[in-house]
Tab-separated table of N, CA and C in Angstrom:
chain	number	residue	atom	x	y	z
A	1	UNK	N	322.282	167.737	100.428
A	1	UNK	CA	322.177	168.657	101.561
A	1	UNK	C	323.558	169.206	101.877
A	2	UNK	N	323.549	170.710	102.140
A	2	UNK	CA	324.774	170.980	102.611
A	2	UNK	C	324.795	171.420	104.152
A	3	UNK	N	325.353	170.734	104.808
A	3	UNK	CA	325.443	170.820	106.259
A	3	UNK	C	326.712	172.076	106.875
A	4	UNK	N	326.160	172.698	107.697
A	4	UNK	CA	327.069	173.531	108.688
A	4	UNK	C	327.196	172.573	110.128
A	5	UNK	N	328.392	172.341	110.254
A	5	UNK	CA	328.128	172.042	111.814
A	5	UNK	C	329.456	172.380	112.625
A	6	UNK	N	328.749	172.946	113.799
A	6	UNK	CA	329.337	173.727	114.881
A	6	UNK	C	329.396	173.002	116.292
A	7	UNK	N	330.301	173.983	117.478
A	7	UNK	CA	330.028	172.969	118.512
A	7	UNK	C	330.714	174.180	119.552
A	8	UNK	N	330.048	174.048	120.689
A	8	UNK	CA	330.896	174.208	121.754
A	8	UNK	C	330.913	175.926	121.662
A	9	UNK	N	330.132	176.999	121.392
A	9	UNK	CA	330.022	178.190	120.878
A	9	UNK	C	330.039	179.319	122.065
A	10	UNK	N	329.281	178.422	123.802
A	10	UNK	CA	330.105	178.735	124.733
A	10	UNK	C	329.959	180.557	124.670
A	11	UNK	N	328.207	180.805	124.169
A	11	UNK	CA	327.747	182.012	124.291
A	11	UNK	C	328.316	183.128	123.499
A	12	UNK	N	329.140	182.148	122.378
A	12	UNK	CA	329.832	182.948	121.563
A	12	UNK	C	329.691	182.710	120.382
A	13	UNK	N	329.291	183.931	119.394
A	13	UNK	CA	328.737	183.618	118.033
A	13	UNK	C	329.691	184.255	117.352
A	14	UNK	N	330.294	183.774	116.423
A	14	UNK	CA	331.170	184.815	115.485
A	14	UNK	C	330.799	185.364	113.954
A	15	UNK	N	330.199	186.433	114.390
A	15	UNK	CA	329.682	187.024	112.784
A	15	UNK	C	329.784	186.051	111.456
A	16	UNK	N	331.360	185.400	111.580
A	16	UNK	CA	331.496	184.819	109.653
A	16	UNK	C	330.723	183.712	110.162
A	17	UNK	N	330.360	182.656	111.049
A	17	UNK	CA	329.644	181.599	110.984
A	17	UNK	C	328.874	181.876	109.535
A	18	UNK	N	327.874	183.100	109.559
A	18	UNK	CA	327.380	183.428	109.182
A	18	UNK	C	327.151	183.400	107.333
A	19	UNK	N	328.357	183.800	107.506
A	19	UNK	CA	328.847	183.917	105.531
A	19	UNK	C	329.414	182.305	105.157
A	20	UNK	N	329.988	181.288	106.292
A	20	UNK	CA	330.996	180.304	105.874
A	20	UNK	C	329.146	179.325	105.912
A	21	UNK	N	328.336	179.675	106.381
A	21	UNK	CA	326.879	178.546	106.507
A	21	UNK	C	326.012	179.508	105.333
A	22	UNK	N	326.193	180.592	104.778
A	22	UNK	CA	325.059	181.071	103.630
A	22	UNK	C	324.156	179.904	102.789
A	23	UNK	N	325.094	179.128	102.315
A	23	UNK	CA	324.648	178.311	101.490
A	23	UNK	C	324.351	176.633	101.927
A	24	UNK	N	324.179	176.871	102.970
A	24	UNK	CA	323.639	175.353	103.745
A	24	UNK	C	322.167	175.297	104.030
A	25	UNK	N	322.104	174.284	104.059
A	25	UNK	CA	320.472	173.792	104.034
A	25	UNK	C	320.224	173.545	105.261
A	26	UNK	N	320.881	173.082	106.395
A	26	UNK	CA	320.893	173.240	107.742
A	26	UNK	C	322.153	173.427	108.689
A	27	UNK	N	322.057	173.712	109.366
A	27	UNK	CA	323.183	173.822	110.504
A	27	UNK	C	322.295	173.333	111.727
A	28	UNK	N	324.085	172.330	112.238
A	28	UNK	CA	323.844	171.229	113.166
A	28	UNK	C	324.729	171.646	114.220
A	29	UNK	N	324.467	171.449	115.547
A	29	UNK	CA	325.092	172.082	116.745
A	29	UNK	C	325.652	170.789	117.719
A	30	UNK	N	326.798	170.714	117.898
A	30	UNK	CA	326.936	169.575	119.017
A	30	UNK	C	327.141	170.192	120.389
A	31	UNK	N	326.252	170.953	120.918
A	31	UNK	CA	326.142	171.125	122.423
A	31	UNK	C	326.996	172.059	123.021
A	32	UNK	N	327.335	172.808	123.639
A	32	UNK	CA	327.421	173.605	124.788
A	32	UNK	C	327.773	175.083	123.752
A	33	UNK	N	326.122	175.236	123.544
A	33	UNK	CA	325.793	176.379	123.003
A	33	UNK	C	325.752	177.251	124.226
A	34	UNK	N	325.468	177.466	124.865
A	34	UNK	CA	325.924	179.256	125.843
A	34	UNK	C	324.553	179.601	126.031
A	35	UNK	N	324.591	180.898	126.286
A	35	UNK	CA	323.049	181.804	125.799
A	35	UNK	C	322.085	181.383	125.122
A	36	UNK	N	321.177	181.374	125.098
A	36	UNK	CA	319.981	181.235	124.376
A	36	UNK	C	320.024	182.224	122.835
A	37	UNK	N	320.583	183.208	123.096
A	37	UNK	CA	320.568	184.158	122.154
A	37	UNK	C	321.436	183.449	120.942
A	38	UNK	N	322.469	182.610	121.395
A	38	UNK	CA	323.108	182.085	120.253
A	38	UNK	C	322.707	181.345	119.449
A	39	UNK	N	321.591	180.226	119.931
A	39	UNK	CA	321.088	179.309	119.326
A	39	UNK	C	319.497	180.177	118.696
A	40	UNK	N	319.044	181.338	118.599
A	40	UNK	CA	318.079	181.858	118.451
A	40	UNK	C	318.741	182.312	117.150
A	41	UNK	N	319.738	183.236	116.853
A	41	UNK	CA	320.332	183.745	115.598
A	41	UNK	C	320.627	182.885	114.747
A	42	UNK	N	320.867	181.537	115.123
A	42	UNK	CA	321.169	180.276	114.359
A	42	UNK	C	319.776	179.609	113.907
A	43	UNK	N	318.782	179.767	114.463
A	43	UNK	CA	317.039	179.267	114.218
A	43	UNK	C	316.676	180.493	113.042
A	44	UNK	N	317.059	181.686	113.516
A	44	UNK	CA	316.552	182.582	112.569
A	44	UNK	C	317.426	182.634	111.262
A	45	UNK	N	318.372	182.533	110.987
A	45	UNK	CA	319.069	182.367	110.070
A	45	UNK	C	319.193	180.436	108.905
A	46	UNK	N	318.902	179.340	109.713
A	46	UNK	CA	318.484	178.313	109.228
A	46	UNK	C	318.042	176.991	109.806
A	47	UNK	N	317.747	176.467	109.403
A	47	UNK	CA	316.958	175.171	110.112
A	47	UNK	C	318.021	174.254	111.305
A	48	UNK	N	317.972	174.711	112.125
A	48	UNK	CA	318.626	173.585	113.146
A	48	UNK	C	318.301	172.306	113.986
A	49	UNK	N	319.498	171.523	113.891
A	49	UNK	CA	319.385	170.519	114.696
A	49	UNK	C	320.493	170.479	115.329
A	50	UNK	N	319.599	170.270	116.901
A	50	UNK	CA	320.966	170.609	118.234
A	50	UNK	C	321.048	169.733	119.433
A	51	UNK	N	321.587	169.852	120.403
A	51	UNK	CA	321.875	168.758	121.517
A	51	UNK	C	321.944	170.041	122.775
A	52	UNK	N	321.804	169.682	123.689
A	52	UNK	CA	322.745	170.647	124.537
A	52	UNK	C	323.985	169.584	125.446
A	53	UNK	N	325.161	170.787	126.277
A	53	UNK	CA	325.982	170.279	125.995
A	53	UNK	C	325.639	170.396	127.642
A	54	UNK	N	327.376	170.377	128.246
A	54	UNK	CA	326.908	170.120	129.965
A	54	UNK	C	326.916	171.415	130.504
A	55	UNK	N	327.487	172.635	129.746
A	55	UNK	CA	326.976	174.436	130.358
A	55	UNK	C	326.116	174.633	130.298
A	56	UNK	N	325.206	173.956	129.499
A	56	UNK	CA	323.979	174.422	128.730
A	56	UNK	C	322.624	174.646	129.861
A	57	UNK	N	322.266	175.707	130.067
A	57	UNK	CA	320.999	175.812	130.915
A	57	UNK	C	320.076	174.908	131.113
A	58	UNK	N	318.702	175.154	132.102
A	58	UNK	CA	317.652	174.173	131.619
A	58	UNK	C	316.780	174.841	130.555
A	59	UNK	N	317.095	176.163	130.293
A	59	UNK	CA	316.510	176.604	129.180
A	59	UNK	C	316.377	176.019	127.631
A	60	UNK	N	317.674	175.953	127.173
A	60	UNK	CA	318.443	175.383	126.073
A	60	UNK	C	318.081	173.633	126.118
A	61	UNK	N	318.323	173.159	127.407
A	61	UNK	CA	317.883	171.463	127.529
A	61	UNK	C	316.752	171.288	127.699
A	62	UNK	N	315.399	172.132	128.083
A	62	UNK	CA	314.277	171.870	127.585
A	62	UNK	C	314.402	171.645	125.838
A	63	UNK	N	314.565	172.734	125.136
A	63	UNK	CA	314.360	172.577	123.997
A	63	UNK	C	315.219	171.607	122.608
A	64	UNK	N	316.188	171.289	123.592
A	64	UNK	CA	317.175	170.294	122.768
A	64	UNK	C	317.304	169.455	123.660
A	65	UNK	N	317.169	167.966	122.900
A	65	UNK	CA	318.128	166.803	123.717
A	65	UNK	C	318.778	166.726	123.510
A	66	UNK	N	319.464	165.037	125.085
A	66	UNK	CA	320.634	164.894	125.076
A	66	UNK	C	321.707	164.303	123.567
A	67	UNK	N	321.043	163.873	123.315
A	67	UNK	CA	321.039	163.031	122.118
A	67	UNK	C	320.154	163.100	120.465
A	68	UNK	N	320.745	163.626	119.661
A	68	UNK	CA	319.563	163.410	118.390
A	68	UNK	C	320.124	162.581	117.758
A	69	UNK	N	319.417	161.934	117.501
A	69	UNK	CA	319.314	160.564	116.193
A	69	UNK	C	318.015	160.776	115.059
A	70	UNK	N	318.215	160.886	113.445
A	70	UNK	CA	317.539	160.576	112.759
A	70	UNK	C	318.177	160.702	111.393
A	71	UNK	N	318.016	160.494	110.505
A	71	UNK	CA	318.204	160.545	109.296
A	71	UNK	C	317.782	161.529	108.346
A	72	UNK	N	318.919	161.426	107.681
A	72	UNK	CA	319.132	162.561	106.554
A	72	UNK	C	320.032	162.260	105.164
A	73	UNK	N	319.013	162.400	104.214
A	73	UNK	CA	320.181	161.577	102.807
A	73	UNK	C	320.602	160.084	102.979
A	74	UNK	N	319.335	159.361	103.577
A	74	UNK	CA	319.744	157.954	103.748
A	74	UNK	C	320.678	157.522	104.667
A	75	UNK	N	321.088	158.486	105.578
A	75	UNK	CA	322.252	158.591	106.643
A	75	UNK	C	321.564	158.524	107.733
A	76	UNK	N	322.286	157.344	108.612
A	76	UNK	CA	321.518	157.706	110.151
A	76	UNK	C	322.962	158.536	110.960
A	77	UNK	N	321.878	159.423	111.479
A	77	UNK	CA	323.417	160.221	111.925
A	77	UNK	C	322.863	160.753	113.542
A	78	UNK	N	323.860	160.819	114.617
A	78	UNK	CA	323.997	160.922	115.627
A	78	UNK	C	324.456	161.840	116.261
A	79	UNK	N	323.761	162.864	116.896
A	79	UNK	CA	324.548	163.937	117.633
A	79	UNK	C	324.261	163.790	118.849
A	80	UNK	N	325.701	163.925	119.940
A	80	UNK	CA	325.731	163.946	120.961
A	80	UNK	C	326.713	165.151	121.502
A	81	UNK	N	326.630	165.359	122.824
A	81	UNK	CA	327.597	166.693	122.915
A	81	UNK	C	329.173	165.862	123.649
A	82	UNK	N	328.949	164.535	124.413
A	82	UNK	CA	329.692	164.275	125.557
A	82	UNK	C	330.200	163.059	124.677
A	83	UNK	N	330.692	162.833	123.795
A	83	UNK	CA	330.462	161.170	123.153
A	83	UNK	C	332.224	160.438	123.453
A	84	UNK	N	333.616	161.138	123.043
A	84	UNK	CA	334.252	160.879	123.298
A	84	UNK	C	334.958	161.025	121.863
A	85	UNK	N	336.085	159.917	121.521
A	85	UNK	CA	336.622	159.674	120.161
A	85	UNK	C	336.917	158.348	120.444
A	86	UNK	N	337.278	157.929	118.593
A	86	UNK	CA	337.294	156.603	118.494
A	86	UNK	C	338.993	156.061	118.623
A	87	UNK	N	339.518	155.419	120.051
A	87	UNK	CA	338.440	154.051	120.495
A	87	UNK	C	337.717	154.631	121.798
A	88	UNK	N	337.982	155.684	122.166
A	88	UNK	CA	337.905	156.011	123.331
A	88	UNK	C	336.823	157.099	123.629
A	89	UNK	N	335.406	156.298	123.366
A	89	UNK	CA	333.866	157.027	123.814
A	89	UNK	C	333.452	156.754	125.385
A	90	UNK	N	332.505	157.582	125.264
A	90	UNK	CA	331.968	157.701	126.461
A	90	UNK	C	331.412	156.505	126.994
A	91	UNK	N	332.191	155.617	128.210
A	91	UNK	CA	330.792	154.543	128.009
A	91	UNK	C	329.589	154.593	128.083
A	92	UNK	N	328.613	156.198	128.100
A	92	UNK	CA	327.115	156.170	127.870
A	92	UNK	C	327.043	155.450	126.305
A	93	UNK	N	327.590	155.880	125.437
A	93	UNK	CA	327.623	155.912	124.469
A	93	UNK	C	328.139	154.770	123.942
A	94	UNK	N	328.988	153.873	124.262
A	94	UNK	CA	329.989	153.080	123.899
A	94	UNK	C	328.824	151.234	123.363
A	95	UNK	N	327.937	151.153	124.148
A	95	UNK	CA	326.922	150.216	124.217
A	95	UNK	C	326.307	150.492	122.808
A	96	UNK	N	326.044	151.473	122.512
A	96	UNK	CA	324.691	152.239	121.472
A	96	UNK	C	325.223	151.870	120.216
A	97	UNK	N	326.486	152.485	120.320
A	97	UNK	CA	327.473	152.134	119.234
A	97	UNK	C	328.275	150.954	118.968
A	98	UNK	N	328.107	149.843	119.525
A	98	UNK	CA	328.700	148.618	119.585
A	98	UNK	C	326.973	148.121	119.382
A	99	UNK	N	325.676	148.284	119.963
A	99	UNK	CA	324.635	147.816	118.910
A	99	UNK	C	324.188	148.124	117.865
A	100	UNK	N	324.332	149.462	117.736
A	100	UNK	CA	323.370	149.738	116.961
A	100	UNK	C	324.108	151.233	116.108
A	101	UNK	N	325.665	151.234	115.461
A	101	UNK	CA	326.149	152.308	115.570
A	101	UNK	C	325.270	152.587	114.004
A	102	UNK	N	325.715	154.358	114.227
A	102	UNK	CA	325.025	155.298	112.921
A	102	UNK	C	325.957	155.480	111.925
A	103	UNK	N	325.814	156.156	110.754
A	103	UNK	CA	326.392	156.049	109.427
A	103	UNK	C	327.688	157.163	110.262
A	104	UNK	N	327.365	158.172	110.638
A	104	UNK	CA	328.027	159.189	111.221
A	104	UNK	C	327.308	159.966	112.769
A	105	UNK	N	328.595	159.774	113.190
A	105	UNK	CA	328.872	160.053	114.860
A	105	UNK	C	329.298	161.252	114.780
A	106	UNK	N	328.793	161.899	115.405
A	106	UNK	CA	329.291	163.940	115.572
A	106	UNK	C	329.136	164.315	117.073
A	107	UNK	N	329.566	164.335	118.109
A	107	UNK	CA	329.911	165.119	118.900
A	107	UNK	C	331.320	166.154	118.921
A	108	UNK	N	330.650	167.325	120.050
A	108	UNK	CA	331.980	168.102	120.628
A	108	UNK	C	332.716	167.727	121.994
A	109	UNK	N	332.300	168.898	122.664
A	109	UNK	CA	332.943	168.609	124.296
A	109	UNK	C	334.496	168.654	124.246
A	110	UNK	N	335.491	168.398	123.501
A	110	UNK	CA	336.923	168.072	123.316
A	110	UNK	C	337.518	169.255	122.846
A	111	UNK	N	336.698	170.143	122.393
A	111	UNK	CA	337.331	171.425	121.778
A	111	UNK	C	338.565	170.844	120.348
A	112	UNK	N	338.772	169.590	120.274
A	112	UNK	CA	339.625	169.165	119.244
A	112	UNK	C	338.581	168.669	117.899
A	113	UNK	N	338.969	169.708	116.794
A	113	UNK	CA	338.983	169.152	115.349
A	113	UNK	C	339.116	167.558	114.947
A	114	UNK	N	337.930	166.722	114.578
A	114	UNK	CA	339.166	165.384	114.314
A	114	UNK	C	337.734	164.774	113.285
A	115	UNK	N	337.721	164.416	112.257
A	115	UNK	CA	337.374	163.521	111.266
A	115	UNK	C	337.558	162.399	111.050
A	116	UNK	N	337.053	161.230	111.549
A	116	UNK	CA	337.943	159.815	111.222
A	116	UNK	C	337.169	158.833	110.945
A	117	UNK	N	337.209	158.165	110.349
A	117	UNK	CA	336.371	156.488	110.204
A	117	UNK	C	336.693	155.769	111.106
A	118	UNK	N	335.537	155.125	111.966
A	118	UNK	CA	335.743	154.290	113.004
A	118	UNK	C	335.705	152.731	112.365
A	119	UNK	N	336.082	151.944	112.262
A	119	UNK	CA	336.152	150.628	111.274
A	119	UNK	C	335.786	149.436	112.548
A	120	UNK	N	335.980	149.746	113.720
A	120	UNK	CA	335.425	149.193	114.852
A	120	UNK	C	334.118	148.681	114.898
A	121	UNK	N	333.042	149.772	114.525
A	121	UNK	CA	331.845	149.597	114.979
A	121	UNK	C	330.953	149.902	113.651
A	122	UNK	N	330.849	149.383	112.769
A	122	UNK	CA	330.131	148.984	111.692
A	122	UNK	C	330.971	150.508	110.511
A	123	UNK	N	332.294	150.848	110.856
A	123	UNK	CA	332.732	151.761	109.684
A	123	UNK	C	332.143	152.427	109.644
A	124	UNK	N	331.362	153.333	110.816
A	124	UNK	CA	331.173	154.955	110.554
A	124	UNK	C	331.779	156.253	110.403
A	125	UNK	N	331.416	157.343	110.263
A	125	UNK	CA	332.484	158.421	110.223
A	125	UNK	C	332.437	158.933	111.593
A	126	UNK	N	333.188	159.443	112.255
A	126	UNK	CA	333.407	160.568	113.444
A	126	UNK	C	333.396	161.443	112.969
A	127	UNK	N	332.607	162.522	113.924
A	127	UNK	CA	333.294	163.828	113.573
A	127	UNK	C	332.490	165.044	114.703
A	128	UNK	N	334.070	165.697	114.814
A	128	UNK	CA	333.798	166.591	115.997
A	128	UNK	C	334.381	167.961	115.529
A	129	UNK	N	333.747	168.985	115.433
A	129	UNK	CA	334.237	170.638	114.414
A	129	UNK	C	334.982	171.299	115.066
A	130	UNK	N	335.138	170.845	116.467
A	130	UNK	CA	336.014	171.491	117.798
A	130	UNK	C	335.377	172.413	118.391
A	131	UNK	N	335.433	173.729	118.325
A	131	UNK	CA	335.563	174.727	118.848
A	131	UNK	C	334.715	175.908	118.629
A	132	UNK	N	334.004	176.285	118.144
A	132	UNK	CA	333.515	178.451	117.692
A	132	UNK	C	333.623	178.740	118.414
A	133	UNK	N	333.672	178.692	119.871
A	133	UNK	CA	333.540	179.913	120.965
A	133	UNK	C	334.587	180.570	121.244
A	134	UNK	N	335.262	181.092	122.445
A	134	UNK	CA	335.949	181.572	123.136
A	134	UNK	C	336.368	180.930	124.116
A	135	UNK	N	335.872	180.483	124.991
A	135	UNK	CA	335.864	179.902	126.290
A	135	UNK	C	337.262	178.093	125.952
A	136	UNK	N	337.482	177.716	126.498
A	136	UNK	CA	338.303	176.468	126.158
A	136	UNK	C	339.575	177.301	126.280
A	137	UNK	N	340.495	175.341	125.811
A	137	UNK	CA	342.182	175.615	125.663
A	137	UNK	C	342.242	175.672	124.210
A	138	UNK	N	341.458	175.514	123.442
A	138	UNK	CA	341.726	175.530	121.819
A	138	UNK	C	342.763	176.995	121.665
A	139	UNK	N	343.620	176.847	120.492
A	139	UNK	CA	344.011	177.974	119.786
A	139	UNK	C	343.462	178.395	118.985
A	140	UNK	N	342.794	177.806	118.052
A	140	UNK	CA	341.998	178.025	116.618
A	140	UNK	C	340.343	177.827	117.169
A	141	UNK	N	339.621	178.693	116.584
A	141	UNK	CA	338.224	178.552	116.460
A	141	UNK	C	337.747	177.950	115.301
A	142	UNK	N	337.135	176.720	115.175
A	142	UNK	CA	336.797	176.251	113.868
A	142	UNK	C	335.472	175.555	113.974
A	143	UNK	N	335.474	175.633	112.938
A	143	UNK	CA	333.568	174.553	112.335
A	143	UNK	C	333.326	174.019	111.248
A	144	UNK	N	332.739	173.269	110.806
A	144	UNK	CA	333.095	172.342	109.197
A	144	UNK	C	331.537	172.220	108.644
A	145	UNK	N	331.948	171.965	107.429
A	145	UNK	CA	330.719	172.174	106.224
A	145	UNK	C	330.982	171.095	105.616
A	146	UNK	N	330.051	170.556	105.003
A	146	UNK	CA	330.265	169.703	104.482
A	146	UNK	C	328.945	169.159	103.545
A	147	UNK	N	328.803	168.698	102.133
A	147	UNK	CA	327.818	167.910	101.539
A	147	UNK	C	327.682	166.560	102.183
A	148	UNK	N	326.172	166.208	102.235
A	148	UNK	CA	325.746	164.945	102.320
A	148	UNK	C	324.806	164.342	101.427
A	149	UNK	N	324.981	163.460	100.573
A	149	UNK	CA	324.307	163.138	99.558
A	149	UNK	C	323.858	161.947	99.617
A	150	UNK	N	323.157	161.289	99.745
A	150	UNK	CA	322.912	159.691	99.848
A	150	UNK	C	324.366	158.998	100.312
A	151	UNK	N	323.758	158.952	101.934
A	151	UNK	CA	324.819	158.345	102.634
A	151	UNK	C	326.846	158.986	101.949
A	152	UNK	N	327.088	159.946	101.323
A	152	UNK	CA	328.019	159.542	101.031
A	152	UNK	C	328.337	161.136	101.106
A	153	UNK	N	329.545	161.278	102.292
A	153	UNK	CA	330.300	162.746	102.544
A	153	UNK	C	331.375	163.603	101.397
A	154	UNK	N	330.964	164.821	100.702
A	154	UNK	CA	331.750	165.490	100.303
A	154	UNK	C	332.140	166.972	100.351
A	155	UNK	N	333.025	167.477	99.616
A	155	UNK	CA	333.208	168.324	100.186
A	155	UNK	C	333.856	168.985	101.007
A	156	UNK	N	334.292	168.286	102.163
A	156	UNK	CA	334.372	168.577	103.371
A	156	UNK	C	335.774	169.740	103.535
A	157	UNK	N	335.060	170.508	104.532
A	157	UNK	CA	336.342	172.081	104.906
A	157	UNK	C	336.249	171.625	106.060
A	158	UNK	N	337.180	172.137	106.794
A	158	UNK	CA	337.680	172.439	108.166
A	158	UNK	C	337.732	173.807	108.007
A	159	UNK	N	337.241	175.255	108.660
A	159	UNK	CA	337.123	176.226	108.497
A	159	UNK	C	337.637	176.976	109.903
A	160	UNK	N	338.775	177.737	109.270
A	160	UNK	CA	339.433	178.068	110.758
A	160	UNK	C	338.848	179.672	111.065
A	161	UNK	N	338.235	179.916	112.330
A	161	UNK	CA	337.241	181.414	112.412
A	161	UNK	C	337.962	182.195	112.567
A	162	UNK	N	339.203	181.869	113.220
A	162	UNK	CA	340.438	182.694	114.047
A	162	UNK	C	340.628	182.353	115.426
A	163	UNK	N	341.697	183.267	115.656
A	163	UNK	CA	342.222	182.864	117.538
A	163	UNK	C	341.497	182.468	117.747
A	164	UNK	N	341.127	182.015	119.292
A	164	UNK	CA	340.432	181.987	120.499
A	164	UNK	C	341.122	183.388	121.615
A	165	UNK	N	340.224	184.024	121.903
A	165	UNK	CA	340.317	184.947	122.711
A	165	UNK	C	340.214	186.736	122.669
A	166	UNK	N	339.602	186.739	123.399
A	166	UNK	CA	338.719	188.044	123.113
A	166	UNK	C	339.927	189.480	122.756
């Protein structure tokens, strides 16, 4: 599977999403998608799985939870929008993952880029894409792609969209 995943888009879609996800099999959203319209061009264009984040309407949080958990490529994988970084998660989150953590942890909310193995809590991966929108303190707009193949990550870009700011 080749994964797109985005975050934090903050009613803002940037055309190349578009060309840098062509060849993905889904695109994954970690929360504070904006508009409805953003997450609609992203349904029509490929299969999503999303969260909403804390801007996020009750529109958008009817149709996405707080939390998705399920598996993919033998991977249990976890999206949240509010989760934190490793060592320092959310304590909603901090319990879940000290019982019962997933192969890979993906939230946004931080507007910061960061990839890491947590070796804490059963050696999962983190990972948060930062930024697509506008809105935030980020400088760079970015989002990451990546293969997932039976449990095992390759591939992986960090894909910078450009500035932040209109």
């Amino acid at each position: 599977m080749k994964i797109g995943l985005i975050s934090d888009t903050h009613s803002f879609l940037d055309p190349k999403v578009f060309d840098y996800f062509q060849h993905c099999d889904e695109i994954w959203h970690a929360g504070d998608i904006g508009e409805p319209e953003v997450i609609n061009h992203l349904e029509n264009f490929k299969p999503i799985r999303a969260v909403y984040g804390n801007i996020d309407a009750p529109e958008i949080r009817q149709k996405y939870p707080e939390n998705q958990r399920f598996v993919c490529e033998n991977s249990d994988i976890w999206i949240t929008h509010i989760g934190g970084y490793p060592p320092r998660y959310n304590p909603k989150v901090l319990k879940l993952l000290k019982d019962n953590p997933p192969n890979i942890f993906i939230c946004g909310h931080s507007h910061i880029l960061r990839v890491m193995p947590d070796q804490q809590f059963g050696n999962f991966i983190y990972m948060n894409p930062g930024a697509a929108g506008q809105e935030g303190f980020h400088s760079i707009r970015t989002i990451l792609r990546f293969d997932l193949e039976n449990k095992k990550i390759s591939n992986l870009e960090a894909i910078e969209l450009g500035k932040r700011g209109r």
